[in-house]
Short mmCIF file of C-alpha atoms in Angstrom, two decimals:
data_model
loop_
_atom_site.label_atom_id
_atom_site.label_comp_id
_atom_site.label_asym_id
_atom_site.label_seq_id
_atom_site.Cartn_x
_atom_site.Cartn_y
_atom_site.Cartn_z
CA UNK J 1 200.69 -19.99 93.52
CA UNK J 2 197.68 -22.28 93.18
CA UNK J 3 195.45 -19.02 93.66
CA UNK J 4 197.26 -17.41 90.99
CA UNK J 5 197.13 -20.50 88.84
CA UNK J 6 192.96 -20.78 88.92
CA UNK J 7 193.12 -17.06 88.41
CA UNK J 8 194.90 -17.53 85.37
CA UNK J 9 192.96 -20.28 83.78
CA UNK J 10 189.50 -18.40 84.92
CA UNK J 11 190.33 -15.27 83.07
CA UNK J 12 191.84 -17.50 79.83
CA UNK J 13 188.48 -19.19 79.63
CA UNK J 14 186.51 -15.76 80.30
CA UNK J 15 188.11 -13.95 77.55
CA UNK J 16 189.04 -16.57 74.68
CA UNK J 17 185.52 -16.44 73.12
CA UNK J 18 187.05 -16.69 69.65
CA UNK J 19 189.41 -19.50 69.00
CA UNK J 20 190.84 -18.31 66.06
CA UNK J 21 195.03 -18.06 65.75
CA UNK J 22 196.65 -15.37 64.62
CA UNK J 23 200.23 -15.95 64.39
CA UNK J 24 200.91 -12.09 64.20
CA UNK J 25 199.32 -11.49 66.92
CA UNK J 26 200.40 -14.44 69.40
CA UNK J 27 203.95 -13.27 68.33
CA UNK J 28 202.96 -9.34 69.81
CA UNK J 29 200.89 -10.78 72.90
CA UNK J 30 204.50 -13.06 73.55
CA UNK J 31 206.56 -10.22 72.87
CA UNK J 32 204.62 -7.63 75.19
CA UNK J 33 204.93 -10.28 78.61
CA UNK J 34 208.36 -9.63 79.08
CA UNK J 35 207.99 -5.40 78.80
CA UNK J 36 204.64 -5.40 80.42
CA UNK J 37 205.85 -7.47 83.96
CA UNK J 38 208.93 -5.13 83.81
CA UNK J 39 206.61 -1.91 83.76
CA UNK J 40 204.94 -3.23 86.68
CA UNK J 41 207.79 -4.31 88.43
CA UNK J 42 209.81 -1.31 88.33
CA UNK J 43 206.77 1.18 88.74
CA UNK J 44 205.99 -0.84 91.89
CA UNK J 45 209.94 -0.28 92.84
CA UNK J 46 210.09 3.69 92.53
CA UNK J 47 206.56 4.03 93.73
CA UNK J 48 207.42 1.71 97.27
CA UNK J 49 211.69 2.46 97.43
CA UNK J 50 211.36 6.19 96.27
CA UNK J 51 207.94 7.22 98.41
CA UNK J 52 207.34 8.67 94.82
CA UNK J 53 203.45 9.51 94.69
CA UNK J 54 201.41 8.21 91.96
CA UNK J 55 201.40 11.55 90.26
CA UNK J 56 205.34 12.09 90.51
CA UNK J 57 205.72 8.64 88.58
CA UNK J 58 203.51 9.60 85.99
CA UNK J 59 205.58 12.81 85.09
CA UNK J 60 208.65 11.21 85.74
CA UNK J 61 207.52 8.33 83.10
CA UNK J 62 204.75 10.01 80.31
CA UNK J 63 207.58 11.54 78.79
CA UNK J 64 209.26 8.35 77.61
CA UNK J 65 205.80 6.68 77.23
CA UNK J 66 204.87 9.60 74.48
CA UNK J 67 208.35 8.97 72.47
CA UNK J 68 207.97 5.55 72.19
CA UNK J 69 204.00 6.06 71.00
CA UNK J 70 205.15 8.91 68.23
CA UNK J 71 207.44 6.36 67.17
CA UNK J 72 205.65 3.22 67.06
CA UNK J 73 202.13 5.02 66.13
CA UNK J 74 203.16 4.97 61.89
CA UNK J 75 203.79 1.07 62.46
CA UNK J 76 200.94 0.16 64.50
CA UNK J 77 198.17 2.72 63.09
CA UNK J 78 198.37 3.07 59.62
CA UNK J 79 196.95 5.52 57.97
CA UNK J 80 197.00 7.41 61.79
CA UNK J 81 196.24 10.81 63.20
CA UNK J 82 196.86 12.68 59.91
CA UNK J 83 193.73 11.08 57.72
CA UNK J 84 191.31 11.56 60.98
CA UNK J 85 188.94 13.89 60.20
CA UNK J 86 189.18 16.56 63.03
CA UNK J 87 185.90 18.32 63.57
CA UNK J 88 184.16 19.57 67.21
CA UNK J 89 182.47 16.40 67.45
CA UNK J 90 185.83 14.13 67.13
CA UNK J 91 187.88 16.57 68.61
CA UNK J 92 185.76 16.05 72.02
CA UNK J 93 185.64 12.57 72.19
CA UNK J 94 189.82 12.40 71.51
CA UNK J 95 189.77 14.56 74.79
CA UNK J 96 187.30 12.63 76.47
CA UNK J 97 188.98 9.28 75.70
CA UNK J 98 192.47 11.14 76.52
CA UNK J 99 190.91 12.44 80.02
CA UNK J 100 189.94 8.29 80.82
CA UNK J 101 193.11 7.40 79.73
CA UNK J 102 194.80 9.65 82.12
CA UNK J 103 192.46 8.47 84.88
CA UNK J 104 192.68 4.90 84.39
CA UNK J 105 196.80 5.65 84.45
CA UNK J 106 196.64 7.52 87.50
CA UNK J 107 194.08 4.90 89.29
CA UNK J 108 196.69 1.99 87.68
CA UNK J 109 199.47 4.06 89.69
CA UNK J 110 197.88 4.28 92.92
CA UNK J 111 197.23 0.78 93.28
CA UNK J 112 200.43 -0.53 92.28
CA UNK J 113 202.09 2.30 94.55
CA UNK J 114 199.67 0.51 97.75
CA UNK J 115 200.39 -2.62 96.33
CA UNK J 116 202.78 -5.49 94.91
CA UNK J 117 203.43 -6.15 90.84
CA UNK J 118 201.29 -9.46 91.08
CA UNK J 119 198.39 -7.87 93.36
CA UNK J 120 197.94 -5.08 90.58
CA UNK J 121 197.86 -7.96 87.68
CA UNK J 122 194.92 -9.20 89.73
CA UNK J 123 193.49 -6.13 90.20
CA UNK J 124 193.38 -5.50 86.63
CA UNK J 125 191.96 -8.98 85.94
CA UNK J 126 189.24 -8.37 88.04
CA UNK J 127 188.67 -5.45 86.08
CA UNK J 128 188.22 -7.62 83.09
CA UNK J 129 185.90 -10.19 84.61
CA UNK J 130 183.66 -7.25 86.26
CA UNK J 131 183.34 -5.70 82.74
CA UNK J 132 182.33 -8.83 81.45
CA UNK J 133 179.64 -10.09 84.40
CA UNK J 134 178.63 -5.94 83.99
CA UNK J 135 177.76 -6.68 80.47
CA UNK J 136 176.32 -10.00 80.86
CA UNK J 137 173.90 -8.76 84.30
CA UNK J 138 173.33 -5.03 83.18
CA UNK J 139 173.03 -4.60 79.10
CA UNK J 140 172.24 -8.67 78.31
CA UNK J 141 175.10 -9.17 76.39
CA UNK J 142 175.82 -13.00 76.02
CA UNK J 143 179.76 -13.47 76.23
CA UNK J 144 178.52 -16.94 76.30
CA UNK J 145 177.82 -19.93 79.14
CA UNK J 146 182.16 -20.71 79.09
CA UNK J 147 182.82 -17.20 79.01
CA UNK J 148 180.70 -16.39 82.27
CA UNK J 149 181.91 -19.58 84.33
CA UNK J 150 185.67 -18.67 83.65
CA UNK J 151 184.83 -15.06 85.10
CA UNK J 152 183.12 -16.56 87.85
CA UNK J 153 186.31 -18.91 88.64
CA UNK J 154 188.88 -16.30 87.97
CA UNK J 155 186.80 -13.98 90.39
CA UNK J 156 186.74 -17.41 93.48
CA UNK J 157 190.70 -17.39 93.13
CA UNK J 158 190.80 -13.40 93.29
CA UNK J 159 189.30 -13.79 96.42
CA UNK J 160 191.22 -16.68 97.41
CA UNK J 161 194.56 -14.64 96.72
CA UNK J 162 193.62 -11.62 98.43
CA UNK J 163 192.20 -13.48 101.28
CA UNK J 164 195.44 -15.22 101.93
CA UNK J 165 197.38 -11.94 101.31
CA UNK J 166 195.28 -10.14 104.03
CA UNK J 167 196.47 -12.97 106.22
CA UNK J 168 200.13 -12.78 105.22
CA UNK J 169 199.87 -8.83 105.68
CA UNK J 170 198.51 -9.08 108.95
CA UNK J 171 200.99 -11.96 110.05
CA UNK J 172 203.74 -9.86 109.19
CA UNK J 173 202.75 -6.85 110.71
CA UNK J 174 202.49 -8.88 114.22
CA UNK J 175 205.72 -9.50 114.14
CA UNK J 176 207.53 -5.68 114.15
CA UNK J 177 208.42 -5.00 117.36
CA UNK J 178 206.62 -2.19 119.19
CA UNK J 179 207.76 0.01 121.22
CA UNK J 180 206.50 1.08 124.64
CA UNK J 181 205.60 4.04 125.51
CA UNK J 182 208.56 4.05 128.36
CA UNK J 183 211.15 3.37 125.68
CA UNK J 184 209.61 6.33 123.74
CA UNK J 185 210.36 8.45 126.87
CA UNK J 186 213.91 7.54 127.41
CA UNK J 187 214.25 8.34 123.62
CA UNK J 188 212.92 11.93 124.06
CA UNK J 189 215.14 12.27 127.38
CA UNK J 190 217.83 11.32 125.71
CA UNK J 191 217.52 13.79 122.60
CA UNK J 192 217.08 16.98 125.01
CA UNK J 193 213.23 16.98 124.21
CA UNK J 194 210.29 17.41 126.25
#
């Protein structure tokens, strides 16, 4: 918990580099906790319960996904796909940008399917904080002195989280009971096998 915790605050102070309010839009980020950790939660669920592959739960949940964007995309996007102005150029880059998405949803999949709910929040934080370092070390962008010591933090209790997970994992897993390879036998025997 105290991982998770410096985690937290890390990636707060990495990506609040404007401190201005919005009340609109503290009201949507407040709104979208509750949905989001429920996404998570139950793809993680189908994925692990299910042995659904990462692929299966993407066509099992896309179609829902799509009715809820067609609906909400008037509210949210205003003036929307119908004033874009659809030539080659445009067109490409919607299917670029569409390909990405579908990558990044698949990748997103596979993780949580290998993972837990909270390990793929992490993941995706670290995701956040390597864009930002990236930026900062490769194209000398200046997210600014704050910015780059919350990254840096958030990254030390990543490492911290997964370190101790590695050592739950690995805990756990000594404690299954194996069987030996006479016990195996007896099993075969038993069934009529050879």
């Amino acid at each position: 918990v105290l991982a998770l915790a410096v985690v937290s605050v890390g990636v707060a102070v990495a990506t609040v580099t404007d401190l201005e309010f919005n009340m609109f839009g503290a009201c949507i980020a407040t709104a979208w906790i509750i949905p989001s950790a429920i996404n998570k939660i139950l793809w993680s669920n189908l994925q692990q319960k299910r042995n659904w592959t990462a692929l299966a739960l993407m066509w099992k949940t896309t179609p829902i996904t799509i009715l809820f964007l067609i609906a909400l995309m008037p509210w949210f996007d205003p003036p929307g796909a119908l004033s874009f102005k659809w030539n080659l150029y445009n067109s490409m880059a919607v299917l670029v940008s569409a390909l990405l998405g579908f990558l990044l949803q698949w990748s997103g999949a596979l993780a949580l399917g290998a993972t837990s709910a909270t390990s793929h929040v992490v993941l995706g934080q670290f995701k956040t904080c390597v864009i930002l370092l990236g930026g900062y070390l490769l194209f000398s962008s200046d997210p600014g002195y704050a910015s780059i010591c919350g990254a840096f933090v958030a990254i030390c209790g990543m490492s911290v989280y997964t370190s101790l997970n590695i050592i739950e994992t690995r805990d756990s897993s000594n404690h299954i009971p194996k069987q030996t390879y006479d016990n195996q036998n007896e099993k075969i025997v038993a069934n009529g096998g050879v």
